[in-house]
CSV table of N, CA and C in Angstrom, one decimal:
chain,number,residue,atom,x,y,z
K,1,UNK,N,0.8,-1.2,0.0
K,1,UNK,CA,0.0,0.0,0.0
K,1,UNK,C,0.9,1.2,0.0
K,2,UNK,N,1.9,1.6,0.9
K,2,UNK,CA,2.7,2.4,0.6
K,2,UNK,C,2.4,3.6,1.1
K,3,UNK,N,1.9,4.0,2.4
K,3,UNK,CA,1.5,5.0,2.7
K,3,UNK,C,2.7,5.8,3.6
K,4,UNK,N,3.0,7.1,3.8
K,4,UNK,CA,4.4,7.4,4.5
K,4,UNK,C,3.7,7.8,5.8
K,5,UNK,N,4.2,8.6,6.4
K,5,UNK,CA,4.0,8.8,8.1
K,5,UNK,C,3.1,9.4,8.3
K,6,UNK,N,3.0,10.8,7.5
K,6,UNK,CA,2.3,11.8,7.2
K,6,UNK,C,0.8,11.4,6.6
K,7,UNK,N,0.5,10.6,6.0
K,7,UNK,CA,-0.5,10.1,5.6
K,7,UNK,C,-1.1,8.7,6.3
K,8,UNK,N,-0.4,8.4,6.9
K,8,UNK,CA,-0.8,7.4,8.1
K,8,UNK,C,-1.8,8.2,9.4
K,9,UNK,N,-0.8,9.2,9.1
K,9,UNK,CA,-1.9,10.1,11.0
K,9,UNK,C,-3.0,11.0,10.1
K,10,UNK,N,-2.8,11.1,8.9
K,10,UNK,CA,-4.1,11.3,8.2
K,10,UNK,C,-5.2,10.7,8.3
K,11,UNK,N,-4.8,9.2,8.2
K,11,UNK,CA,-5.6,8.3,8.1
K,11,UNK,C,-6.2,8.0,9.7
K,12,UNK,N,-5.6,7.9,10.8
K,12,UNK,CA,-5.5,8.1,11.7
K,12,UNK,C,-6.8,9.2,12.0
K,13,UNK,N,-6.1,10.0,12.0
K,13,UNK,CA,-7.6,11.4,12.3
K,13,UNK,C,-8.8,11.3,11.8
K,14,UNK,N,-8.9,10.9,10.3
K,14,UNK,CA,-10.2,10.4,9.6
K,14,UNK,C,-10.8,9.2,10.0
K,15,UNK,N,-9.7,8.3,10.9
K,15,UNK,CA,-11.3,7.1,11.1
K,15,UNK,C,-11.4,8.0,12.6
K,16,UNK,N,-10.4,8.3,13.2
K,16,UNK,CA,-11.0,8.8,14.3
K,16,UNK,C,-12.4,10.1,14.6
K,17,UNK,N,-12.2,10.8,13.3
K,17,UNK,CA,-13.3,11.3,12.8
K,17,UNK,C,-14.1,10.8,12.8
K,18,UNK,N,-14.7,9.9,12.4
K,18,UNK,CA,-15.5,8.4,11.8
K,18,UNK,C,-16.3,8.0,13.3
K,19,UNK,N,-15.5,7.4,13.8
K,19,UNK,CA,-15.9,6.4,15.4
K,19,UNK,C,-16.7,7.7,16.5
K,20,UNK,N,-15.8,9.1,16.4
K,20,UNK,CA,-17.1,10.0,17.0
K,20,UNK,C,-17.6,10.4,16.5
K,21,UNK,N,-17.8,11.4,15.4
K,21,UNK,CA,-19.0,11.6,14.5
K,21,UNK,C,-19.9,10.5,14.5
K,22,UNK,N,-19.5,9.8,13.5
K,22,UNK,CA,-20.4,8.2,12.8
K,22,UNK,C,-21.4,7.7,14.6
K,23,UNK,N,-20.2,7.6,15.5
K,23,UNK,CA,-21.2,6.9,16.5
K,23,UNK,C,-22.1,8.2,17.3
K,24,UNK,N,-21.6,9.1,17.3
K,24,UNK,CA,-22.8,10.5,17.8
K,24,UNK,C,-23.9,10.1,17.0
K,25,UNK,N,-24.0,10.1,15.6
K,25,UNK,CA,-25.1,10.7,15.0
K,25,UNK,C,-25.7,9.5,15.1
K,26,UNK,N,-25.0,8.1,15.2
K,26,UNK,CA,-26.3,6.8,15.6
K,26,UNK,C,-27.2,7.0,16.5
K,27,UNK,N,-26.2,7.3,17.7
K,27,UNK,CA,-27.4,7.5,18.8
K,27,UNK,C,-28.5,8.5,19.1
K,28,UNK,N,-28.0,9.9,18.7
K,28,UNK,CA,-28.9,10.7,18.1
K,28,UNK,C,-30.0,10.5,17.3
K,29,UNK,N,-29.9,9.7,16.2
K,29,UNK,CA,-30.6,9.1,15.3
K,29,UNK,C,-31.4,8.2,15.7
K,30,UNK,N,-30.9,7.5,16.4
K,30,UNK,CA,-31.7,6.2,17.0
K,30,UNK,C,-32.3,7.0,17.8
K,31,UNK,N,-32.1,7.8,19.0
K,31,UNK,CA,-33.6,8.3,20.0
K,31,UNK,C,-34.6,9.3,19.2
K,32,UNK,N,-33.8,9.4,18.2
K,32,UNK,CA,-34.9,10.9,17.2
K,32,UNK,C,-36.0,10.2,17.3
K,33,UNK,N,-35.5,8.7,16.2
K,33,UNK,CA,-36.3,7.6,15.7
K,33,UNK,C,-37.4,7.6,16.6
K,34,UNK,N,-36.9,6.7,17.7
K,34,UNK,CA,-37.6,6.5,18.5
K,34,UNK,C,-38.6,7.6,19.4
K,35,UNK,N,-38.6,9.1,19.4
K,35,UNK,CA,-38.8,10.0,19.7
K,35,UNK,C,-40.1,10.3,19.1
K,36,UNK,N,-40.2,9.6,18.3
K,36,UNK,CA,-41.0,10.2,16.6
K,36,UNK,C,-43.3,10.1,17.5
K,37,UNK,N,-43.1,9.0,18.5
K,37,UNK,CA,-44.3,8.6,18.9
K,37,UNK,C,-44.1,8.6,20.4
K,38,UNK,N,-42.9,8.7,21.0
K,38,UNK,CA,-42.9,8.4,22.4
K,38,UNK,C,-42.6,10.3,23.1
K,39,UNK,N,-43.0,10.1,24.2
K,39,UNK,CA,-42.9,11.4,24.9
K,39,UNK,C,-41.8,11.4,25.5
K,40,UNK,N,-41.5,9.7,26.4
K,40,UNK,CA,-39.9,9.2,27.0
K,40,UNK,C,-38.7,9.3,26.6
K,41,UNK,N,-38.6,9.1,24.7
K,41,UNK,CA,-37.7,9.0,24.2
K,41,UNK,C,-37.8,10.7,23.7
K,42,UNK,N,-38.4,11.7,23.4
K,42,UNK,CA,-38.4,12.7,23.3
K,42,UNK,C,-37.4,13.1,24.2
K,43,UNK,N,-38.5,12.9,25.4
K,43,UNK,CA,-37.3,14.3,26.4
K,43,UNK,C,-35.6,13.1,26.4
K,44,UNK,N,-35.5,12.1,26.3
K,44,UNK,CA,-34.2,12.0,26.2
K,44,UNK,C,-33.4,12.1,24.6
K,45,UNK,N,-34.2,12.5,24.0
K,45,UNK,CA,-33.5,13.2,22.9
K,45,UNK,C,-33.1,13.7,22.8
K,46,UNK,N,-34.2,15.2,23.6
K,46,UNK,CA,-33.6,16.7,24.2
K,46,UNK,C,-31.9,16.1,24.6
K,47,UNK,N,-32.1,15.9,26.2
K,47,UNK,CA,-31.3,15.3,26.6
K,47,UNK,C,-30.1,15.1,26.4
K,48,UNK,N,-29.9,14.0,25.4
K,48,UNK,CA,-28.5,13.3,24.7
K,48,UNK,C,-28.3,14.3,23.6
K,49,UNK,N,-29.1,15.5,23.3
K,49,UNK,CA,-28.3,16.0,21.9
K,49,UNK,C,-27.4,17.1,22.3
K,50,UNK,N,-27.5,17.3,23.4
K,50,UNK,CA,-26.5,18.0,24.2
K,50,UNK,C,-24.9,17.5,24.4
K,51,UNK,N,-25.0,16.4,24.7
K,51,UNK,CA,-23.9,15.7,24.5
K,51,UNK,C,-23.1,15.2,22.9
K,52,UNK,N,-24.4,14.4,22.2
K,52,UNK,CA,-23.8,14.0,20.8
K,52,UNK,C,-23.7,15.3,20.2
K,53,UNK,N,-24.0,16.6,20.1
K,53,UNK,CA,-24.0,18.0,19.1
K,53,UNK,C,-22.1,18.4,19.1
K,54,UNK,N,-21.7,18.2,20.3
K,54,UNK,CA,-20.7,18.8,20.1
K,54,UNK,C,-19.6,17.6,19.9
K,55,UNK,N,-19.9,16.4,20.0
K,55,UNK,CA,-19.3,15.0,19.4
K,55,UNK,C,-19.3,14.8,18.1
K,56,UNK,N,-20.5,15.0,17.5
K,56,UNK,CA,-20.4,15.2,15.7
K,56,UNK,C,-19.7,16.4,15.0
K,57,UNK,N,-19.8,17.5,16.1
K,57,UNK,CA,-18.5,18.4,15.3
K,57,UNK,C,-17.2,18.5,15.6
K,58,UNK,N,-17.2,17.6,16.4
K,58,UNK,CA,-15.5,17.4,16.9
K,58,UNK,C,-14.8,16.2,15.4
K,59,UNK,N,-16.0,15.6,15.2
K,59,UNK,CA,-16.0,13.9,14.5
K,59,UNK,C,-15.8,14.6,13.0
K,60,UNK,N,-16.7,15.7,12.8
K,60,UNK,CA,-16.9,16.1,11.6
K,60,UNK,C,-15.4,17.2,11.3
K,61,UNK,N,-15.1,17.6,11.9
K,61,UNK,CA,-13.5,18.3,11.7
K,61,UNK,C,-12.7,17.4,12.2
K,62,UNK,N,-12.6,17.0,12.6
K,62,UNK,CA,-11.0,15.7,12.5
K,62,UNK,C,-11.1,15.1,11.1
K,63,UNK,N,-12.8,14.5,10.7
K,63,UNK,CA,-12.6,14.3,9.2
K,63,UNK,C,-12.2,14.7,8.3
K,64,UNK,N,-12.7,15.8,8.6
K,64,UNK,CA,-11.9,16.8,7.3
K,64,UNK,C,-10.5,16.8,7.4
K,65,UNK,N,-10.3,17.7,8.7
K,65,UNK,CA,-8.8,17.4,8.7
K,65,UNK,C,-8.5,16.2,8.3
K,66,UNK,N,-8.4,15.1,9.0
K,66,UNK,CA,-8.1,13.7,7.9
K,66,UNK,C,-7.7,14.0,6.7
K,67,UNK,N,-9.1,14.2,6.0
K,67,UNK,CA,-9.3,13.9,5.0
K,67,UNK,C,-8.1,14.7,3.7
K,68,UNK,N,-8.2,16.2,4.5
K,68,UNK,CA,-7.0,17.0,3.6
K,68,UNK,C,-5.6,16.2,3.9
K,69,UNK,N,-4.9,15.9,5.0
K,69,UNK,CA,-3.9,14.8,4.9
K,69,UNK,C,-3.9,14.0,4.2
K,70,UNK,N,-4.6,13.2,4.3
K,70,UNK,CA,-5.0,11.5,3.7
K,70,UNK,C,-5.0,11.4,2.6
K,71,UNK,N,-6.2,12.0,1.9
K,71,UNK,CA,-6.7,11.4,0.5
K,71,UNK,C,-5.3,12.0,-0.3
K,72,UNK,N,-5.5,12.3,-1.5
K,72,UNK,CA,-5.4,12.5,-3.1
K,72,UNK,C,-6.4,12.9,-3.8
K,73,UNK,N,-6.2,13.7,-4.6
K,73,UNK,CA,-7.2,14.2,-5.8
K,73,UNK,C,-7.4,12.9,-6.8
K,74,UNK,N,-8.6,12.6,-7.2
K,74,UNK,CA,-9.9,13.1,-6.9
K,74,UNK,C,-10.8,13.2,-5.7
K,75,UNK,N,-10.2,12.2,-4.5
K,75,UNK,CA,-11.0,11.7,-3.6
K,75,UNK,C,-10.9,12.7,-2.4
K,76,UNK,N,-10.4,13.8,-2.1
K,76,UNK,CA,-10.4,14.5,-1.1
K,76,UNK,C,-11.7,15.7,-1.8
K,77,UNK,N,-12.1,16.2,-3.3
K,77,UNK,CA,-13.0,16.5,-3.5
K,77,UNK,C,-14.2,15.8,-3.0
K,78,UNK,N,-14.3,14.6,-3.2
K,78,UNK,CA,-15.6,13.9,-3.0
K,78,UNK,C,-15.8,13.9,-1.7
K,79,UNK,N,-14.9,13.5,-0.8
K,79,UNK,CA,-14.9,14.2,0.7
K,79,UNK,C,-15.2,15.1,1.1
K,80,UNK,N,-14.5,16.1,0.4
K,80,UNK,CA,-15.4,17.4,0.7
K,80,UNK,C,-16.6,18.0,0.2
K,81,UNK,N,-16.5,17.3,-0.9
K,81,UNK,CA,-18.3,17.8,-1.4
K,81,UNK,C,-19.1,17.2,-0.1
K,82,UNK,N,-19.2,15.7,-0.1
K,82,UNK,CA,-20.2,15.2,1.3
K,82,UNK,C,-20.1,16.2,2.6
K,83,UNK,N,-18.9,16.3,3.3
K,83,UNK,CA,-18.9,17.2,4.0
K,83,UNK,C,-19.5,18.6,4.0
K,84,UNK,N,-19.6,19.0,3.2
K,84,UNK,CA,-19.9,20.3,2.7
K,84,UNK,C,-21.3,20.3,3.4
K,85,UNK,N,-22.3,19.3,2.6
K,85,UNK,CA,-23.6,19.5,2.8
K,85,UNK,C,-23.3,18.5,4.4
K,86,UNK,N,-22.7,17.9,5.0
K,86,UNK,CA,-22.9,17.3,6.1
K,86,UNK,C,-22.8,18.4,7.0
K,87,UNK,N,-21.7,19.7,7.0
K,87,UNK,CA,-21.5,20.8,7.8
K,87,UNK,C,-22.4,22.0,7.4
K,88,UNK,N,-23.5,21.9,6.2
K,88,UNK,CA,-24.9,22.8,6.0
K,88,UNK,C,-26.0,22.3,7.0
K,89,UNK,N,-25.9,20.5,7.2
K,89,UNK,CA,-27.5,20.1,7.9
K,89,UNK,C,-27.0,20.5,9.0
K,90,UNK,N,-25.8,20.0,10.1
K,90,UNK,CA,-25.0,20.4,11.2
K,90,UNK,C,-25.9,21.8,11.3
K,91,UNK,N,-25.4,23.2,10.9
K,91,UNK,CA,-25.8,23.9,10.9
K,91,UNK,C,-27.5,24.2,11.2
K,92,UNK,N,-28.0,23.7,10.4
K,92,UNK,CA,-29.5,23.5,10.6
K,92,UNK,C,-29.6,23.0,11.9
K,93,UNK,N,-29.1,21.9,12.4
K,93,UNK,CA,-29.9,21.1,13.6
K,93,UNK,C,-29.2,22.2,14.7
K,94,UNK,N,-28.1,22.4,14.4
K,94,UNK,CA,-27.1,23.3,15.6
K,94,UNK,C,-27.9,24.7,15.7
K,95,UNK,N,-28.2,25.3,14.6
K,95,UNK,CA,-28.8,27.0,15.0
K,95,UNK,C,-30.3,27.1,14.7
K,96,UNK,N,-31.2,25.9,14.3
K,96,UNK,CA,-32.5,25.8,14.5
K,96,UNK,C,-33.4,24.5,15.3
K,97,UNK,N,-32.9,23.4,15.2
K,97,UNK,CA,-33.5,22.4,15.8
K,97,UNK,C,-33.0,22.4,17.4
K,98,UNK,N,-31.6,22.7,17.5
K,98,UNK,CA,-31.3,22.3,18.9
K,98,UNK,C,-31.7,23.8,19.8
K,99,UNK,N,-32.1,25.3,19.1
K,99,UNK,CA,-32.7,25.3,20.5
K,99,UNK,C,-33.9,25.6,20.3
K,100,UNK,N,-34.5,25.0,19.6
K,100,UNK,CA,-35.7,24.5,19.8
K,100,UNK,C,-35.8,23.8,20.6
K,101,UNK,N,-35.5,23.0,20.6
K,101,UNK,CA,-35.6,21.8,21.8
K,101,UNK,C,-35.3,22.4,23.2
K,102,UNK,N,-33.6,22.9,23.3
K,102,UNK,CA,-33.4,23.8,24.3
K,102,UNK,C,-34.8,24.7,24.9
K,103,UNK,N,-35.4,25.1,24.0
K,103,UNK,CA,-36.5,26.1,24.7
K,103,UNK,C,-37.4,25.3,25.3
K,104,UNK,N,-38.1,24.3,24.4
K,104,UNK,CA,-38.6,23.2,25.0
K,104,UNK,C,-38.8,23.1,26.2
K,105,UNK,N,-37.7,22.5,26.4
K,105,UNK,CA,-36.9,22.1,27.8
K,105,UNK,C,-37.2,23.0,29.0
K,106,UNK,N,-36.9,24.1,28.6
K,106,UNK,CA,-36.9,25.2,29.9
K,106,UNK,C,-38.3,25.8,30.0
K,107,UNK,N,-39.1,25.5,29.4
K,107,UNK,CA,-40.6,25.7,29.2
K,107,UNK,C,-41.5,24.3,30.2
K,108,UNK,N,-40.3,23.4,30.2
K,108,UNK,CA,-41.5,21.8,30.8
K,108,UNK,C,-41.9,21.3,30.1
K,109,UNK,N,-41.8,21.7,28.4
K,109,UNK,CA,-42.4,21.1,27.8
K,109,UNK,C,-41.5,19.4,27.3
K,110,UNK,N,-40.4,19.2,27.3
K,110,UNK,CA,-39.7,18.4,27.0
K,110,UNK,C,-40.2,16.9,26.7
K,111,UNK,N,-41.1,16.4,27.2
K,111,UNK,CA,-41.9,15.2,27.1
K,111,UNK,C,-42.9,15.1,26.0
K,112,UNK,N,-42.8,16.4,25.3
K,112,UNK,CA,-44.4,16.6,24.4
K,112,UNK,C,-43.9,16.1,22.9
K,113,UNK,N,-44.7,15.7,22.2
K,113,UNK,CA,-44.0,14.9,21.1
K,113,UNK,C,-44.0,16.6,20.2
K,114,UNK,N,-43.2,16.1,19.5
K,114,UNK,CA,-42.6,17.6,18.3
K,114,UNK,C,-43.7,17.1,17.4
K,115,UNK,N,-44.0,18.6,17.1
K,115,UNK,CA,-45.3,19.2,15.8
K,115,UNK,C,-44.4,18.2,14.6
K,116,UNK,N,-45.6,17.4,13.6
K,116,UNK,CA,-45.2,17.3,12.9
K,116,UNK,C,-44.4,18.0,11.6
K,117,UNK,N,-44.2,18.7,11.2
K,117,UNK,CA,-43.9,19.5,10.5
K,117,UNK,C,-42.4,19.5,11.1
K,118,UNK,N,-41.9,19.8,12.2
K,118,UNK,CA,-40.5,19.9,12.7
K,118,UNK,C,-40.3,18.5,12.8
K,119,UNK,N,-41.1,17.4,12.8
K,119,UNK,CA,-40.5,15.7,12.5
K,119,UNK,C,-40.0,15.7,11.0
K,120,UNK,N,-40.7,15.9,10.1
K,120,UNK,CA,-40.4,16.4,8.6
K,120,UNK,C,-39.4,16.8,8.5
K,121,UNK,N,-39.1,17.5,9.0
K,121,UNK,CA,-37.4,18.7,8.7
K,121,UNK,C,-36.4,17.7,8.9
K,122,UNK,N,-36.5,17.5,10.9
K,122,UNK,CA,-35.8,16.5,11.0
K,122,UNK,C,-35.4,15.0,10.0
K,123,UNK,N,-36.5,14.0,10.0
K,123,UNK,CA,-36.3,13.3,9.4
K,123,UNK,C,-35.5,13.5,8.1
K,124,UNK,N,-36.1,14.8,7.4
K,124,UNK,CA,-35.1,15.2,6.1
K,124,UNK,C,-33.7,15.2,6.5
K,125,UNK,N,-33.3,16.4,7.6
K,125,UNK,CA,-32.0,16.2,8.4
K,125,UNK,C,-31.1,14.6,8.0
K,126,UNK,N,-32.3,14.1,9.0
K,126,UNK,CA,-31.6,12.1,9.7
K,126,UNK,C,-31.1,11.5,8.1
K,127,UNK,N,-31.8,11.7,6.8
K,127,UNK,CA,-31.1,11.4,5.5
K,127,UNK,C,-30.3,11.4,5.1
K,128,UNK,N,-29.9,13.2,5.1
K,128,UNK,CA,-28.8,13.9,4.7
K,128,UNK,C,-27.7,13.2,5.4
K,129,UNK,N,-28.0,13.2,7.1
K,129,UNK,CA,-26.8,12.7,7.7
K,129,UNK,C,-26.4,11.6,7.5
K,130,UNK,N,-27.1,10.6,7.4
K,130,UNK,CA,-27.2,9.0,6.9
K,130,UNK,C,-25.9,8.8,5.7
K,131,UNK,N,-27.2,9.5,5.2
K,131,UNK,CA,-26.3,9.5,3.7
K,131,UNK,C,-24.5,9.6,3.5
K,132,UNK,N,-24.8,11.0,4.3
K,132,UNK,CA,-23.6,11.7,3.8
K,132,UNK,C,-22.3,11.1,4.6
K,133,UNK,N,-22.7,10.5,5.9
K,133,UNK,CA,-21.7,10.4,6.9
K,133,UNK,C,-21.6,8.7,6.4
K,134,UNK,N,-21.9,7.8,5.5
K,134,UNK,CA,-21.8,6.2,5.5
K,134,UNK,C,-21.6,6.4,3.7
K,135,UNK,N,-21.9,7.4,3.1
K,135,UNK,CA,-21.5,7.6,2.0
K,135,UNK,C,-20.3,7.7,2.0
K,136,UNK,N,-19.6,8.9,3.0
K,136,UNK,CA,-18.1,9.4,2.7
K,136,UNK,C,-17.3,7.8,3.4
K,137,UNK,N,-18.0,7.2,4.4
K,137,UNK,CA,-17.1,6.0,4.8
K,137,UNK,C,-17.1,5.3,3.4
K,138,UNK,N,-17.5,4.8,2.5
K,138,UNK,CA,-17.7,3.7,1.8
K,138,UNK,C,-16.4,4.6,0.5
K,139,UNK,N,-16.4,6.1,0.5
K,139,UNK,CA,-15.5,6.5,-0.1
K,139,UNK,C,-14.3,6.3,0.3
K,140,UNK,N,-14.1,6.2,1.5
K,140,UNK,CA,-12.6,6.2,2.2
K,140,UNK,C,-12.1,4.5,2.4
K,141,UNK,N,-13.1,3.6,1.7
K,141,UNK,CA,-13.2,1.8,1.7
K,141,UNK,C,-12.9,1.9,0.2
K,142,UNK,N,-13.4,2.7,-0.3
K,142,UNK,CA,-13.4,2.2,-1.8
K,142,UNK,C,-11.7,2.7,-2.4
K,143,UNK,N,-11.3,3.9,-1.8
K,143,UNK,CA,-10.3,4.4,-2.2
K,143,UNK,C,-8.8,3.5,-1.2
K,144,UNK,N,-9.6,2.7,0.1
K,144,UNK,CA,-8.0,2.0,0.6
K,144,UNK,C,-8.1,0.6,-0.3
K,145,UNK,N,-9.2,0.1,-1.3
K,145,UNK,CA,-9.6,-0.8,-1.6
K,145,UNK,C,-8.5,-0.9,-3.1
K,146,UNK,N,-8.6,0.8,-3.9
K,146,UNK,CA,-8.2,0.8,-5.4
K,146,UNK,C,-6.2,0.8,-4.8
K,147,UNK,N,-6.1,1.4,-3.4
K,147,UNK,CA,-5.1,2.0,-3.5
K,147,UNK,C,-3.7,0.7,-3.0
């Protein structure tokens, strides 16, 4: 394979990107899910997104960083295209959904299931991130795969 030092702690940062991002947004994902009919899993949605929000942007910049070490052209574009829109939805859930919820919260309302219309958003959200975050892994498999 042939990789030098420099590109080893590339690689390095990008799965480590990977294991906290990638695992934040499961569990997040997974209580959204579950959130979607329950009032229990709601308020612990609130809850845990307190925790996973600033674990998927720690996960989501190590990737990158990674990723500018690591790859090669073409594949550090394709990295960053996904990213791109992975650090647009971030933004959405970071400066509209989470304090929403936040307010929620400080209101008592925390247990009440979310209007559907903000389930909608979300779930559009939960795609994007899906997508984009097991998309870019299968790019970083496919390129130690050619390489």
């Amino acid at each position: 394979m042939g990789f030098n030092l420099f590109q080893f702690i590339g690689l390095f940062i990008l799965i480590a990107g990977y294991i906290i991002g990638l695992g934040a947004v499961t569990v997040i994902d997974l209580h959204g899910f579950l959130g979607i009919k329950s009032p229990y899993w709601t308020e612990a949605t609130i809850r845990t997104h307190k925790i996973t929000k600033p674990l998927i942007w720690a996960g989501t910049m190590l990737s990158i960083l990674g990723a500018f070490i690591f790859y090669e052209a073409p594949f550090i574009y394709y990295h960053l295209t996904i990213f791109f829109f992975l650090v647009l939805n971030g933004l959405f859930l970071s400066f509209v959904v989470s304090p929403y919820l936040i307010k929620k919260e400080k209101q008592g309302k925390s247990k009440e299931l979310l209007p559907m219309s903000f389930q909608y958003k979300i779930t559009a959200s939960f795609l994007v991130s899906f997508t984009g975050w097991w998309g870019s892994l299968l790019v970083l498999i496919y390129y130690l795969s050619i390489k």
